Amino acid sequence: RRLLASFLSHAADQDRDVVLYQISTAMIPVAHDFGFSFFKLGEEGIVDLRRFDLKGNKARKWRNALNRVEKAGGRFEILREGALRAALPELREVSDAWLEKKRGAEKGFSIARFDEEYLMRFPCAVVYDAAGRVAGFSNILTAADGEEITVDLMRYRPEALEDGGLGDVIEYLFVRIMLF
């Protein structure tokens, strides 16, 4: 409570607003007492990849996504280093089209933004359409111990989801990354 009060005072002295992000449940009443309002931002899911498979009814949606994309000529690849650098202009094109469709701009506060130097630091999962164009992509962050991975920036070409496109590009990316 004293730390937050001091931080708020310092921010006010600097004419700054304070945003609390991913605070613990114990911190919520304290922040409430200081007048913060709350909203949900994003989702988090944890999958034990050692136990992940595509068997049974529970995985039907994922199998269907894989089948739809691959029957439409889609394919999956992980790009690194030189191959990734060569693909950056097309990834930028996909990202810009995604932002335009969403009528948004890069955020960069709590979520990733398209930054070539940043993207080059990680492997990038890419879905190509039947014509060999990038339909969607996501960079993949890996924990130092290799025991945990997460997707960060995920973008897709808007027309990839339309009739005649690949369809389930996002589901396809997630499943292929988990199977990788």
Tab-separated table of C-alpha atoms in Angstrom:
chain	number	residue	atom	x	y	z
A	1	ARG	CA	0.000	0.000	0.000
A	2	ARG	CA	2.802	2.455	0.894
A	3	LEU	CA	4.783	1.520	-2.207
A	4	LEU	CA	1.800	2.102	-4.486
A	5	ALA	CA	1.000	5.397	-2.756
A	6	SER	CA	4.598	6.530	-3.222
A	7	PHE	CA	4.605	5.420	-6.865
A	8	LEU	CA	1.344	7.269	-7.565
A	9	SER	CA	2.711	10.393	-5.925
A	10	HIS	CA	5.891	10.216	-7.998
A	11	ALA	CA	3.860	9.695	-11.192
A	12	ALA	CA	1.663	12.695	-10.346
A	13	ASP	CA	4.785	14.832	-9.794
A	14	GLN	CA	5.906	13.829	-13.294
A	15	ASP	CA	2.415	14.447	-14.752
A	16	ARG	CA	2.097	10.752	-15.637
A	17	ASP	CA	-0.758	8.268	-15.433
A	18	VAL	CA	-0.251	4.876	-13.823
A	19	VAL	CA	-1.386	1.598	-15.327
A	20	LEU	CA	-1.068	-1.660	-13.430
A	21	TYR	CA	-0.720	-4.744	-15.593
A	22	GLN	CA	-1.049	-8.404	-14.592
A	23	ILE	CA	-1.403	-7.649	-10.914
A	24	SER	CA	-1.981	-10.406	-8.395
A	25	THR	CA	-5.393	-11.068	-6.909
A	26	ALA	CA	-4.048	-9.817	-3.565
A	27	MET	CA	-3.212	-6.462	-5.196
A	28	ILE	CA	-6.699	-5.904	-6.668
A	29	PRO	CA	-8.355	-4.562	-3.458
A	30	VAL	CA	-5.385	-2.271	-2.824
A	31	ALA	CA	-5.547	-0.869	-6.360
A	32	HIS	CA	-9.318	-0.507	-6.000
A	33	ASP	CA	-8.832	1.534	-2.822
A	34	PHE	CA	-6.643	3.913	-4.841
A	35	GLY	CA	-9.382	4.363	-7.441
A	36	PHE	CA	-8.132	2.117	-10.237
A	37	SER	CA	-10.695	0.661	-12.594
A	38	PHE	CA	-10.227	-2.809	-14.032
A	39	PHE	CA	-10.635	-4.567	-17.335
A	40	LYS	CA	-9.540	-7.872	-18.786
A	41	LEU	CA	-6.778	-7.717	-21.372
A	42	GLY	CA	-5.958	-10.918	-23.237
A	43	GLU	CA	-6.021	-14.570	-22.385
A	44	GLU	CA	-3.526	-17.077	-21.124
A	45	GLY	CA	-3.584	-20.792	-21.746
A	46	ILE	CA	-1.126	-23.436	-20.665
A	47	VAL	CA	-0.779	-26.710	-22.568
A	48	ASP	CA	1.421	-29.587	-21.421
A	49	LEU	CA	3.024	-30.406	-24.772
A	50	ARG	CA	4.226	-33.796	-23.519
A	51	ARG	CA	0.559	-34.803	-23.256
A	52	PHE	CA	-0.786	-32.886	-26.263
A	53	ASP	CA	-2.077	-34.974	-29.160
A	54	LEU	CA	-4.773	-34.882	-31.800
A	55	LYS	CA	-6.580	-38.067	-30.766
A	56	GLY	CA	-10.218	-38.341	-29.782
A	57	ASN	CA	-13.244	-36.083	-29.949
A	58	LYS	CA	-11.639	-33.318	-27.886
A	59	ALA	CA	-9.173	-32.657	-30.696
A	60	ARG	CA	-11.609	-32.836	-33.615
A	61	LYS	CA	-11.632	-29.037	-34.100
A	62	TRP	CA	-7.830	-28.968	-34.302
A	63	ARG	CA	-7.665	-31.910	-36.710
A	64	ASN	CA	-10.280	-30.197	-38.864
A	65	ALA	CA	-8.249	-26.967	-38.899
A	66	LEU	CA	-5.126	-28.861	-39.984
A	67	ASN	CA	-7.022	-30.736	-42.684
A	68	ARG	CA	-8.798	-27.633	-44.054
A	69	VAL	CA	-5.619	-25.593	-44.335
A	70	GLU	CA	-3.539	-28.390	-45.836
A	71	LYS	CA	-6.274	-29.447	-48.280
A	72	ALA	CA	-6.380	-25.812	-49.437
A	73	GLY	CA	-2.630	-26.045	-50.154
A	74	GLY	CA	-1.357	-24.465	-46.956
A	75	ARG	CA	1.904	-25.494	-45.381
A	76	PHE	CA	3.823	-24.752	-42.183
A	77	GLU	CA	7.472	-23.801	-41.741
A	78	ILE	CA	9.695	-22.462	-38.971
A	79	LEU	CA	12.002	-19.695	-40.217
A	80	ARG	CA	15.246	-18.671	-38.571
A	81	GLU	CA	18.105	-16.301	-39.337
A	82	GLY	CA	18.684	-15.876	-43.093
A	83	ALA	CA	15.362	-17.359	-44.179
A	84	LEU	CA	13.569	-15.184	-41.650
A	85	ARG	CA	15.438	-12.053	-42.719
A	86	ALA	CA	14.490	-12.728	-46.355
A	87	ALA	CA	10.816	-13.126	-45.363
A	88	LEU	CA	10.608	-9.927	-43.283
A	89	PRO	CA	9.271	-7.701	-46.101
A	90	GLU	CA	6.371	-10.095	-46.706
A	91	LEU	CA	5.770	-10.503	-42.969
A	92	ARG	CA	5.590	-6.699	-42.751
A	93	GLU	CA	3.057	-6.688	-45.594
A	94	VAL	CA	0.905	-9.251	-43.750
A	95	SER	CA	1.206	-7.306	-40.495
A	96	ASP	CA	0.244	-4.024	-42.168
A	97	ALA	CA	-2.780	-5.654	-43.849
A	98	TRP	CA	-3.830	-7.139	-40.487
A	99	LEU	CA	-3.547	-3.742	-38.761
A	100	GLU	CA	-5.503	-2.055	-41.537
A	101	LYS	CA	-8.282	-4.650	-41.329
A	102	LYS	CA	-8.428	-4.206	-37.537
A	103	ARG	CA	-8.345	-0.422	-37.986
A	104	GLY	CA	-5.596	-0.323	-35.428
A	105	ALA	CA	-2.059	0.750	-34.869
A	106	GLU	CA	0.873	-1.005	-33.254
A	107	LYS	CA	0.543	-1.057	-29.492
A	108	GLY	CA	3.859	-2.147	-28.027
A	109	PHE	CA	2.877	-1.760	-24.371
A	110	SER	CA	1.639	-5.148	-23.245
A	111	ILE	CA	1.673	-6.994	-26.511
A	112	ALA	CA	4.194	-7.415	-29.246
A	113	ARG	CA	4.544	-5.098	-32.181
A	114	PHE	CA	6.124	-5.616	-35.573
A	115	ASP	CA	9.793	-4.775	-35.107
A	116	GLU	CA	12.285	-6.441	-37.451
A	117	GLU	CA	15.185	-6.482	-34.970
A	118	TYR	CA	12.980	-8.000	-32.304
A	119	LEU	CA	11.519	-10.623	-34.656
A	120	MET	CA	15.006	-11.686	-35.760
A	121	ARG	CA	15.786	-12.755	-32.181
A	122	PHE	CA	13.337	-15.681	-32.304
A	123	PRO	CA	12.184	-18.444	-34.625
A	124	CYS	CA	9.080	-17.541	-36.594
A	125	ALA	CA	6.279	-19.968	-37.477
A	126	VAL	CA	4.845	-19.237	-40.909
A	127	VAL	CA	1.814	-20.559	-42.783
A	128	TYR	CA	2.017	-20.331	-46.557
A	129	ASP	CA	-0.982	-20.506	-48.866
A	130	ALA	CA	-1.158	-22.633	-52.035
A	131	ALA	CA	0.475	-19.826	-54.045
A	132	GLY	CA	3.428	-19.712	-51.625
A	133	ARG	CA	2.426	-16.394	-50.060
A	134	VAL	CA	2.587	-15.895	-46.301
A	135	ALA	CA	-0.940	-16.342	-44.940
A	136	GLY	CA	-0.013	-15.895	-41.283
A	137	PHE	CA	2.887	-15.946	-38.857
A	138	SER	CA	3.904	-15.859	-35.229
A	139	ASN	CA	7.233	-15.540	-33.522
A	140	ILE	CA	7.978	-18.191	-30.909
A	141	LEU	CA	9.568	-17.358	-27.574
A	142	THR	CA	11.356	-20.181	-25.780
A	143	ALA	CA	12.340	-20.256	-22.114
A	144	ALA	CA	16.063	-20.586	-21.405
A	145	ASP	CA	15.576	-24.132	-20.133
A	146	GLY	CA	13.633	-25.094	-23.265
A	147	GLU	CA	10.724	-26.298	-21.130
A	148	GLU	CA	8.294	-23.562	-22.102
A	149	ILE	CA	7.330	-21.818	-25.322
A	150	THR	CA	4.873	-19.062	-26.080
A	151	VAL	CA	3.625	-17.259	-29.140
A	152	ASP	CA	4.090	-13.522	-29.109
A	153	LEU	CA	3.219	-11.496	-32.193
A	154	MET	CA	0.621	-13.319	-34.279
A	155	ARG	CA	-0.704	-11.848	-37.510
A	156	TYR	CA	-2.492	-13.161	-40.571
A	157	ARG	CA	-3.400	-11.920	-44.027
A	158	PRO	CA	-7.105	-10.967	-43.749
A	159	GLU	CA	-8.062	-12.568	-47.061
A	160	ALA	CA	-6.644	-15.882	-45.815
A	161	LEU	CA	-9.793	-16.226	-43.688
A	162	GLU	CA	-12.245	-15.274	-46.435
A	163	ASP	CA	-13.987	-17.659	-48.842
A	164	GLY	CA	-11.366	-19.149	-51.119
A	165	GLY	CA	-8.649	-18.570	-48.507
A	166	LEU	CA	-7.098	-21.085	-46.150
A	167	GLY	CA	-9.613	-20.654	-43.364
A	168	ASP	CA	-8.400	-21.590	-39.896
A	169	VAL	CA	-4.969	-19.939	-40.120
A	170	ILE	CA	-4.737	-19.054	-36.419
A	171	GLU	CA	-5.864	-22.472	-35.169
A	172	TYR	CA	-3.537	-24.088	-37.700
A	173	LEU	CA	-0.590	-22.000	-36.458
A	174	PHE	CA	-1.285	-22.834	-32.811
A	175	VAL	CA	-1.622	-26.561	-33.450
A	176	ARG	CA	1.439	-26.791	-35.702
A	177	ILE	CA	3.526	-24.876	-33.152
A	178	MET	CA	2.389	-27.233	-30.383
A	179	LEU	CA	3.228	-30.256	-32.514
A	180	PHE	CA	6.614	-28.867	-33.591
